[in-house]
CSV table of C-alpha atoms and ligand atoms in Angstrom, one decimal:
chain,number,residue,atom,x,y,z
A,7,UNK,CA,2.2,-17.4,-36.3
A,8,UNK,CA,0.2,-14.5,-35.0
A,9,UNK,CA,1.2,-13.8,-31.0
A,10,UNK,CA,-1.6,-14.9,-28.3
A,11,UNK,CA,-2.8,-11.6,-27.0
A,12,UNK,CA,-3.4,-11.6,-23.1
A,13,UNK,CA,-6.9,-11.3,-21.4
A,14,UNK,CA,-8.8,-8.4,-21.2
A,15,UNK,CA,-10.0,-8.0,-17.6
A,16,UNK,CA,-12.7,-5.5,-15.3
A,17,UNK,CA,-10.5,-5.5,-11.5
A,18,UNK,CA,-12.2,-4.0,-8.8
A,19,UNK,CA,-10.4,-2.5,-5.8
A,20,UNK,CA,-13.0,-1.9,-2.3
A,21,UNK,CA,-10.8,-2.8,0.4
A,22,UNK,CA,-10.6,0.2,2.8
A,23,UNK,CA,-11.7,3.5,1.8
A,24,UNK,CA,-10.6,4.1,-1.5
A,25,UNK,CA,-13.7,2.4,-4.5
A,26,UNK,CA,-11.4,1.6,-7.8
A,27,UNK,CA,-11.8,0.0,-11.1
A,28,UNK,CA,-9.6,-0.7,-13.6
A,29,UNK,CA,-9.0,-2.5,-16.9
A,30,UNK,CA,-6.1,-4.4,-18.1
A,31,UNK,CA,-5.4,-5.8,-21.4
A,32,UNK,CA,-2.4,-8.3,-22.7
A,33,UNK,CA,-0.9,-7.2,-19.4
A,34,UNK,CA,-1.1,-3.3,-20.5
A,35,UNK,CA,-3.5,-1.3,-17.9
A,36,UNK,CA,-5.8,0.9,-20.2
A,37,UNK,CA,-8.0,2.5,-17.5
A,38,UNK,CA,-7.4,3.0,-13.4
A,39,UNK,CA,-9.9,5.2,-11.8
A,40,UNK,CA,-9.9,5.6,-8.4
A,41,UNK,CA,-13.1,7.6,-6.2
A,42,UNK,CA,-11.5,8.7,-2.9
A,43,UNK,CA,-14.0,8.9,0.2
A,44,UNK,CA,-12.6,12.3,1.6
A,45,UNK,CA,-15.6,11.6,4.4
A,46,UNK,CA,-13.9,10.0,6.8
A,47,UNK,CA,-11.3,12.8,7.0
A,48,UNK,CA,-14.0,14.7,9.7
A,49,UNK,CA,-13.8,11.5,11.9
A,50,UNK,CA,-9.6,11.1,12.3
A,51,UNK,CA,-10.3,7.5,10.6
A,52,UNK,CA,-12.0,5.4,8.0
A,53,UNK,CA,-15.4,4.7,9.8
A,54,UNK,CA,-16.3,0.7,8.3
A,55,UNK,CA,-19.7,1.5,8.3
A,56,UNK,CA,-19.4,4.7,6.2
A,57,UNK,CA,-16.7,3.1,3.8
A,58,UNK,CA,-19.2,0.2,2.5
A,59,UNK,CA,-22.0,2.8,2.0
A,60,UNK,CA,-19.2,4.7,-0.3
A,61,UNK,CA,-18.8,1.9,-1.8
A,62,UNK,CA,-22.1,1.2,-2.7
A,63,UNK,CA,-22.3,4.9,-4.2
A,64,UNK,CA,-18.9,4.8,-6.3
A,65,UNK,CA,-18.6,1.2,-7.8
A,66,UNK,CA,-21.1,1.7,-10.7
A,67,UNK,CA,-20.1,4.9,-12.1
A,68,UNK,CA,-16.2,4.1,-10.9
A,69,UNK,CA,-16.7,0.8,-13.2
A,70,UNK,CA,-18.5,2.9,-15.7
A,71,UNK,CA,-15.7,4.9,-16.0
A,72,UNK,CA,-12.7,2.8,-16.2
A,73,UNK,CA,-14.7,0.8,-19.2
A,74,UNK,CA,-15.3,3.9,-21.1
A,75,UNK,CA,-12.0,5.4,-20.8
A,76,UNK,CA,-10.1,1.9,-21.6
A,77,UNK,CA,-12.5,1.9,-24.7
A,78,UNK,CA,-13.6,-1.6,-23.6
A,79,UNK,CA,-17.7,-2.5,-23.7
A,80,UNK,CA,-18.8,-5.2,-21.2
A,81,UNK,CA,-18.8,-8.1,-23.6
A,82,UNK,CA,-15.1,-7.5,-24.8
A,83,UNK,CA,-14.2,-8.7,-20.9
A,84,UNK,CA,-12.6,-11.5,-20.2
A,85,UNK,CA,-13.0,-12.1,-16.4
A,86,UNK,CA,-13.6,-10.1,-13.4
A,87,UNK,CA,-11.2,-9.8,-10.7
A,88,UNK,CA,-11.7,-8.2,-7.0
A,89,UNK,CA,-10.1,-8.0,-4.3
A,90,UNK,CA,-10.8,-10.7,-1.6
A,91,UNK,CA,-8.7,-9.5,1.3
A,92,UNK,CA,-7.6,-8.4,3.6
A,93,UNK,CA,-9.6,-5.3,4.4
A,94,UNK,CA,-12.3,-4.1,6.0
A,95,UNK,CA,-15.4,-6.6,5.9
A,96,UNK,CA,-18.1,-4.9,4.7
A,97,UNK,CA,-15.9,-2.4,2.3
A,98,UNK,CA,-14.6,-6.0,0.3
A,99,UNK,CA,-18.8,-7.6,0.0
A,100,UNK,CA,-19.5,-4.5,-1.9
A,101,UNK,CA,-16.5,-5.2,-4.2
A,102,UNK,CA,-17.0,-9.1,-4.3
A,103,UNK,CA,-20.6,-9.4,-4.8
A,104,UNK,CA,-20.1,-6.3,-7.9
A,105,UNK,CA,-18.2,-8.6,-9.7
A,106,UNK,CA,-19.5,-11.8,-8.6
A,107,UNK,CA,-22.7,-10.5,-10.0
A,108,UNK,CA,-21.3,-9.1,-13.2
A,109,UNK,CA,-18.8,-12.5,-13.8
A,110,UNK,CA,-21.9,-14.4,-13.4
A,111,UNK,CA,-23.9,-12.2,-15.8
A,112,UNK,CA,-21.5,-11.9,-18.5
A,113,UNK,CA,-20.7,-16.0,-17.7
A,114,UNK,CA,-17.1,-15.1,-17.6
A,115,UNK,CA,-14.7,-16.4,-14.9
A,116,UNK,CA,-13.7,-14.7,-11.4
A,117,UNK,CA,-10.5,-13.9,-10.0
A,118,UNK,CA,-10.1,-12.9,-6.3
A,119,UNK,CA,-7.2,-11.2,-5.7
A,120,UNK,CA,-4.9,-11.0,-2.1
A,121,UNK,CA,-4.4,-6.5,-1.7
A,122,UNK,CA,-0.8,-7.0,-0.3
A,123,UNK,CA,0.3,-9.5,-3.0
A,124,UNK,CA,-1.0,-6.8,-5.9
A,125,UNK,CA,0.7,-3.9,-3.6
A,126,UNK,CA,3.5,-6.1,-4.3
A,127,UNK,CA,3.0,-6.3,-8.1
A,128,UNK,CA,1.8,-2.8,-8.8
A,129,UNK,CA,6.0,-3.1,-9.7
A,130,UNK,CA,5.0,-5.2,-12.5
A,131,UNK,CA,2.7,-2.7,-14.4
A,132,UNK,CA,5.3,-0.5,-15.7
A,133,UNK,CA,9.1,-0.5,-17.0
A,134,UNK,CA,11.2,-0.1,-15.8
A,135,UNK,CA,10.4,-3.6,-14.0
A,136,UNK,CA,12.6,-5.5,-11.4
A,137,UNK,CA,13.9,-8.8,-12.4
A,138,UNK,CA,13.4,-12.2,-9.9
A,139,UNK,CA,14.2,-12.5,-6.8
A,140,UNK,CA,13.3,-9.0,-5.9
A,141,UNK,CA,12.9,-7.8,-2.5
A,142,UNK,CA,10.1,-5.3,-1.4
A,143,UNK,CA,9.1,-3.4,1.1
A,144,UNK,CA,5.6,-3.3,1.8
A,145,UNK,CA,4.5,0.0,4.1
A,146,UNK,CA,0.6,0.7,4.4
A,147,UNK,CA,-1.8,2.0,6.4
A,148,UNK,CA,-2.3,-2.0,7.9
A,149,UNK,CA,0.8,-3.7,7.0
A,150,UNK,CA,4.7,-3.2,6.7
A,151,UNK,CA,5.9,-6.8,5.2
A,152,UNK,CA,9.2,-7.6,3.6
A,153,UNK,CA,8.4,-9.6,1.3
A,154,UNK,CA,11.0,-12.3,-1.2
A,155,UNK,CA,9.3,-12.4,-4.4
A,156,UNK,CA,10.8,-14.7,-6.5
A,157,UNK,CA,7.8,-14.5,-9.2
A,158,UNK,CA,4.8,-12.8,-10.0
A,159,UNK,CA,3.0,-15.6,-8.0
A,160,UNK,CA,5.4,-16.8,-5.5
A,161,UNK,CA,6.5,-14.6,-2.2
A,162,UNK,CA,7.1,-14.9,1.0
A,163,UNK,CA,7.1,-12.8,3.6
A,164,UNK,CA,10.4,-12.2,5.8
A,165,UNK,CA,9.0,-10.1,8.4
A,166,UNK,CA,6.7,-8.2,9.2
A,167,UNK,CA,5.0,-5.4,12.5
A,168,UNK,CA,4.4,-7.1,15.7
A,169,UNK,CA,2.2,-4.4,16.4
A,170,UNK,CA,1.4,-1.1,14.5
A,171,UNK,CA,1.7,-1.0,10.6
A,172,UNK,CA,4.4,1.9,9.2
A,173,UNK,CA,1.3,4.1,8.0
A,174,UNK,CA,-0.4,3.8,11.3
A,175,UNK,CA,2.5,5.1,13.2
A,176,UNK,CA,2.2,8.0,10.5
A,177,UNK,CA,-1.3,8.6,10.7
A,178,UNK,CA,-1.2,8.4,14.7
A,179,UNK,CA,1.3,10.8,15.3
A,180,UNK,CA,-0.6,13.6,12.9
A,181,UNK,CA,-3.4,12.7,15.2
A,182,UNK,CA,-1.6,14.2,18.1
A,183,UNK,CA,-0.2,16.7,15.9
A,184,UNK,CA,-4.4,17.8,15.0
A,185,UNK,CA,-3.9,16.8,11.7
A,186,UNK,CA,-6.5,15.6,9.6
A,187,UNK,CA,-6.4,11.8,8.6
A,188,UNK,CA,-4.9,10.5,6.8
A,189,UNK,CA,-2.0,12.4,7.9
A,190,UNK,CA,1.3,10.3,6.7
A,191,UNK,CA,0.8,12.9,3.5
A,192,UNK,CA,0.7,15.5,5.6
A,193,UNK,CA,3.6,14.3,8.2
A,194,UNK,CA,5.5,13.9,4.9
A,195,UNK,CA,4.5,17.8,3.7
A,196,UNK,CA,5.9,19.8,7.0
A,197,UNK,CA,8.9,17.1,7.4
A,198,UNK,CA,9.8,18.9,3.9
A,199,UNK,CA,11.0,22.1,5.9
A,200,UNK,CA,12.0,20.7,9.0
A,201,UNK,CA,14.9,19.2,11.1
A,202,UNK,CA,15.0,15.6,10.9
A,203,UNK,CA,17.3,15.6,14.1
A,204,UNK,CA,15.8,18.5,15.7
A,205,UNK,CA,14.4,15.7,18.5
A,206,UNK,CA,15.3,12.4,19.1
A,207,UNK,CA,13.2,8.9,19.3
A,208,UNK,CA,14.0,5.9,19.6
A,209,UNK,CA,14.6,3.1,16.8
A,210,UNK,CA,13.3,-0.1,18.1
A,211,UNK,CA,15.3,-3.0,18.7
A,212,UNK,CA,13.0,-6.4,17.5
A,213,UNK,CA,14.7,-9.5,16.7
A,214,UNK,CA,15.3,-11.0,13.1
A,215,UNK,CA,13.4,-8.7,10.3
A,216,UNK,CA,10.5,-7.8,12.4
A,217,UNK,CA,9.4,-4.4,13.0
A,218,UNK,CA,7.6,-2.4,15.5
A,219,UNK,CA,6.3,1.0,15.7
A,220,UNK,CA,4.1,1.2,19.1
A,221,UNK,CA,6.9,2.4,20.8
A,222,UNK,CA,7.9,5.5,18.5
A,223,UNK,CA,4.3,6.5,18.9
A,224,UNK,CA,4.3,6.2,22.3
A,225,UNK,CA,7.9,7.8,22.9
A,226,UNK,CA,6.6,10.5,20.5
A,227,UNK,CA,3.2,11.4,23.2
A,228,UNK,CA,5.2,11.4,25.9
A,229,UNK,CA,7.5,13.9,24.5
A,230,UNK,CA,4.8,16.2,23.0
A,231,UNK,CA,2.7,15.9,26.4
A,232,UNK,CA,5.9,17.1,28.3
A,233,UNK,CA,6.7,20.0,25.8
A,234,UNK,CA,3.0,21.3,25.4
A,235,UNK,CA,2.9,21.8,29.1
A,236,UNK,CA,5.6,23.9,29.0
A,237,UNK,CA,5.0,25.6,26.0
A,238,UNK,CA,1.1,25.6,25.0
A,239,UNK,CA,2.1,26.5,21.3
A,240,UNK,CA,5.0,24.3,21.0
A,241,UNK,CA,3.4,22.2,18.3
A,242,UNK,CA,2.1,24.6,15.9
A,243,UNK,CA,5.6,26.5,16.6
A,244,UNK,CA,7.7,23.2,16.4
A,245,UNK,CA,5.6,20.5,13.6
A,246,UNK,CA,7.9,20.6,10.8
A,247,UNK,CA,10.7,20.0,12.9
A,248,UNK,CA,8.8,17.2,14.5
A,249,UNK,CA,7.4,15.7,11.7
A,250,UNK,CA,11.0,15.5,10.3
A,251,UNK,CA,12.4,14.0,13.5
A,252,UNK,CA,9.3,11.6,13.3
A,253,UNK,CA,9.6,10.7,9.5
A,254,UNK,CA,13.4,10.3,10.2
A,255,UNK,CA,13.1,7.5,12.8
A,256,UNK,CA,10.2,5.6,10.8
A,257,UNK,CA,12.1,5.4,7.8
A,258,UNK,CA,15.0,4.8,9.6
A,259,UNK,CA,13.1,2.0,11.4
A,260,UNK,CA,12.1,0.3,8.2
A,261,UNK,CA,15.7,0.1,6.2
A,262,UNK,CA,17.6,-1.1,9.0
A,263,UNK,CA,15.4,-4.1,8.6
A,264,UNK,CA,14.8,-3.9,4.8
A,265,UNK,CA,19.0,-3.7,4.5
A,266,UNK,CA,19.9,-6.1,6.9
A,267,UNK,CA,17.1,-8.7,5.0
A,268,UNK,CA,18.3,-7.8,1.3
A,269,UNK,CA,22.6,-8.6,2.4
A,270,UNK,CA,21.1,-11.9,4.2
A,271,UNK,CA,19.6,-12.7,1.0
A,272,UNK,CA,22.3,-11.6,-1.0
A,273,UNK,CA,19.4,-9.9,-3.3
A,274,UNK,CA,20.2,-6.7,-5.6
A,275,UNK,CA,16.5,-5.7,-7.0
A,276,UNK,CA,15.0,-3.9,-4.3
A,277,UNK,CA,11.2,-2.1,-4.5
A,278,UNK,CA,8.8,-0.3,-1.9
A,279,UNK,CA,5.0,-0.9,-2.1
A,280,UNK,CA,2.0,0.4,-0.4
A,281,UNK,CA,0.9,3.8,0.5
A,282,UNK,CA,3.8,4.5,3.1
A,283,UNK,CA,6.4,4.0,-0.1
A,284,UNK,CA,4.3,7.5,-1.6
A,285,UNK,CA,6.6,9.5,1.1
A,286,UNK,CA,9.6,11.3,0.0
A,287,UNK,CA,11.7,10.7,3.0
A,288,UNK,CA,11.3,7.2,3.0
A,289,UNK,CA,11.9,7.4,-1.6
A,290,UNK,CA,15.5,9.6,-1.2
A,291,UNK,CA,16.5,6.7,1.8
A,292,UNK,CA,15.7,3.9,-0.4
A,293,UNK,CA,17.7,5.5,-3.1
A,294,UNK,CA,20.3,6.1,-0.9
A,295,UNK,CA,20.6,2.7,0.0
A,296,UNK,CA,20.7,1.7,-3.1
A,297,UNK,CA,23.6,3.6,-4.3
A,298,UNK,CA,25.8,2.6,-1.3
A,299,UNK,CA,25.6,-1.2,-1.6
A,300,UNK,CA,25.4,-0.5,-6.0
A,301,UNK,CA,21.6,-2.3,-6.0
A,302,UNK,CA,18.9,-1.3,-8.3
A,303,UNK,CA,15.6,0.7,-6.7
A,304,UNK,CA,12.2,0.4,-8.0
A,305,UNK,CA,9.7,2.9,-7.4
A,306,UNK,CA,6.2,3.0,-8.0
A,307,UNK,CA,4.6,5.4,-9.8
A,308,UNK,CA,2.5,7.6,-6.9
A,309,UNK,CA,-1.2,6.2,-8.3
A,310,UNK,CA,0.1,2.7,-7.9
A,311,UNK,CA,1.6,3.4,-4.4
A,312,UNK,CA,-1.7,3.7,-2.8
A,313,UNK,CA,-4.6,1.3,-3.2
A,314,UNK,CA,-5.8,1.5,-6.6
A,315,UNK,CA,-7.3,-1.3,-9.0
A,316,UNK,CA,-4.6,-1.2,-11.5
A,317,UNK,CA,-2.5,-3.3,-9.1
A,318,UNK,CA,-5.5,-5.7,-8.6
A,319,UNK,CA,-5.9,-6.3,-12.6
A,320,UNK,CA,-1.7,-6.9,-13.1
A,321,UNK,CA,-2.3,-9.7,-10.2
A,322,UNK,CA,-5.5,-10.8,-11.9
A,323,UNK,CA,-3.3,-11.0,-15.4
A,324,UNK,CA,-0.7,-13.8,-14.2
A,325,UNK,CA,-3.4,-15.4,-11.9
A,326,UNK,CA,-5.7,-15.7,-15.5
A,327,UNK,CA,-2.6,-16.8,-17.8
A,328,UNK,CA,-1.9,-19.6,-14.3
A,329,UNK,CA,-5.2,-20.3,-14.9
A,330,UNK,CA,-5.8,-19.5,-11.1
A,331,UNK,CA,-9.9,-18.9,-10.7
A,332,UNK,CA,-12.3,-18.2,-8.2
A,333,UNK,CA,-15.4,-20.2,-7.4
A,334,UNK,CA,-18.3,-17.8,-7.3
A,335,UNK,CA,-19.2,-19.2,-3.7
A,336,UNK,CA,-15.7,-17.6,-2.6
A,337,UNK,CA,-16.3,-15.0,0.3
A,338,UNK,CA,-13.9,-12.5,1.6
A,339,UNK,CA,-12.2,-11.7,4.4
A,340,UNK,CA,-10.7,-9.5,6.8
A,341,UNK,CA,-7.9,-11.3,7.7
A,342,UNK,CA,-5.7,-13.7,5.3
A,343,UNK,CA,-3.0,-15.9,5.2
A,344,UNK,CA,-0.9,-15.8,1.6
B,220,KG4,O1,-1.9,1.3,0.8
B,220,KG4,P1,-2.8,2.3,1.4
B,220,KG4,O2,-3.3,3.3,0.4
B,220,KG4,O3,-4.0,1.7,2.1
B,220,KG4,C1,-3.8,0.6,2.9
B,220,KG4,O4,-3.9,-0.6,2.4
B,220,KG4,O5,-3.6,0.8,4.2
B,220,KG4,O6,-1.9,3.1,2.5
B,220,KG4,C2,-2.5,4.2,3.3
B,220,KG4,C3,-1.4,4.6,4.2
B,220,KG4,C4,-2.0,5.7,5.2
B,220,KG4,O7,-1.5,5.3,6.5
B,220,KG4,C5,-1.4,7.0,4.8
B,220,KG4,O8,-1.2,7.9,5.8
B,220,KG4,C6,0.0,6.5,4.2
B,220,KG4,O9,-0.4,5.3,3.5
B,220,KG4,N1,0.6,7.5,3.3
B,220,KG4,C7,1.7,8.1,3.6
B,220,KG4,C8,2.0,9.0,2.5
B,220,KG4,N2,1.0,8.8,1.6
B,220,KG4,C9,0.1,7.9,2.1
B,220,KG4,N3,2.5,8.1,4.7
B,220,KG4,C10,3.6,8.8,4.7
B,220,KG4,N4,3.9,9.7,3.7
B,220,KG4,C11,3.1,9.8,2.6
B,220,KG4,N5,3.5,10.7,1.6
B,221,ZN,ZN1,-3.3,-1.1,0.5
């Protein structure tokens, strides 16, 4: 009996500042290109208004692209998936109405996809894969989650930031260091050469598997206010050493939490998501981890790490073989519940 080969399927990525399409066939992605919007770097932050216009720019050559180098003409598609939310308003209608109008015009079915459940599966696209229940850890620049995943289409999240995401806390501190956004990269970079306990902050103490990271960000102004006053140059003599002490307490932060939440679920798989889980501090932790209490650490490739379409296809894959749709009315959002 000849084996039923999986859908071919355009998945488009718009939700913050970063325009990707990619294409995905019998769950194997053949193309992933992603258009970064290195604009908002002037501004310390993604301006909304200047990320949708970016959009608007990148989607038909980025889409263009992706088909081409999959190999893949417009009528060998299947469906059309997109991201939905969450994410910044006007950055997803540029994505959604793209491949509303190209599912309609190719009368092929939609998909709309959540961004922090395909984070979560980008661990699906490649071997070596984790088996269910795995347990991630999902760190971006709006959300640090752990999440139970106990299939590609079932997860629940255990807890999650009261208040600033993981990549926030990053980004703000290289803010006050005068580093460009987005800094965590950069943070990452000088912590590479410095003294992760050259200064001291503290780890917050939130109840159950919560996080928080306002206070580390405040804690960390107060302490560079203090020492620039008596030393005007004691940043640009001191930032690896801080950016180590800082990396050090936000990836300390996240596995006390992301530990305590795997040994109360008695789960051995564990996985890091998001663009956060692209930083080498917080990589050689997890791996640490994992060796001390013998469980298995899964790793994203970098280009799956941060937001990119190929994560958006694998999600659209199961949701097309679950037979899990979209009505072409569907709007998206900036907020959303799983
Ligand atoms: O997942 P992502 O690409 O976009 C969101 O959905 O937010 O994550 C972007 C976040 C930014 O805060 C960025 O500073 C952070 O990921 N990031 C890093 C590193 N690479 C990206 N943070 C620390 N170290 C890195 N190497
Ligand atoms: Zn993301």
């Amino acid at each position: 009996m000849k084996e039923q080969i999986g859908p071919t399927i355009l998945a488009i990525e718009s939700s913050c500042d970063e325009t990707s399409a990619a294409i995905i066939s019998d769950g194997k992605v053949l193309s992933n290109i992603i258009a970064t919007q290195s604009v908002h770097e002037q501004y310390g932050g993604v301006v909304p208004e200047i990320a949708s216009r970016a959009h608007l720019q990148h989607i038909v050559p980025v889409v263009h692209q992706a088909l081409q180098e999959a190999g893949i003409s417009k009528s060998g598609l299947e469906a059309i998936a997109f991201t939905q939310a969450p994410g910044l308003l006007g950055s997803l209608l540029v994505g959604a109405s793209f491949a509303k109008g190209m599912a309609q015009a190719l009368d092929i079915p939609l998909i709309g996809v959540h961004h922090m459940q395909a984070h979560v599966l980008a661990h699906l696209i490649e071997d070596p894969k984790p088996q269910f229940p795995f347990l991630c850890l999902t760190v971006s620049g709006g959300h640090t989650q752990i999440v139970l995943v106990r299939s590609p289409l079932e997860m629940e999240i255990l807890g999650e930031t009261i208040d600033d995401a993981a990549g926030e806390a990053f980004d703000k501190v290289a803010k006050m260091l005068d580093l460009p956004y987005p800094g965590g990269p950069l943070i990452d970079k000088y912590a590479q050469t410095g003294n992760p306990l050259a200064y001291e902050f503290p780890i917050p103490n939130i109840p159950e598997l919560n996080f928080s990271f306002s206070g580390i960000k405040t804690a960390v102004l107060y302490f560079l206010q203090k020492q620039v006053k008596l030393n005007p140059e004691f940043i640009r003599e001191n930032i690896s050493d801080i950016a180590a002490s800082v990396q050090y307490t936000i990836v300390k932060t996240l596995l006390k939490k992301f530990e305590k939440a795997a040994k109360q679920y008695k789960i051995k798989q564990i996985g890091v998501a998001g663009g956060v889980s692209a930083n080498s501090g917080l990589r050689k932790a997890l791996e640490d981890l994992g060796h001390k209490n013998g469980w298995e650490v899964f790793l994203p490739k970098f280009e799956y790490c941060t937001d990119n379409a190929a994560m958006i296809a694998i999600t659209a894959h199961y949701k097309m073989l679950h037979k899990e749709f979209t009505d072409l009315r569907a709007i998206p959002s900036a907020r959303a519940e799983w």
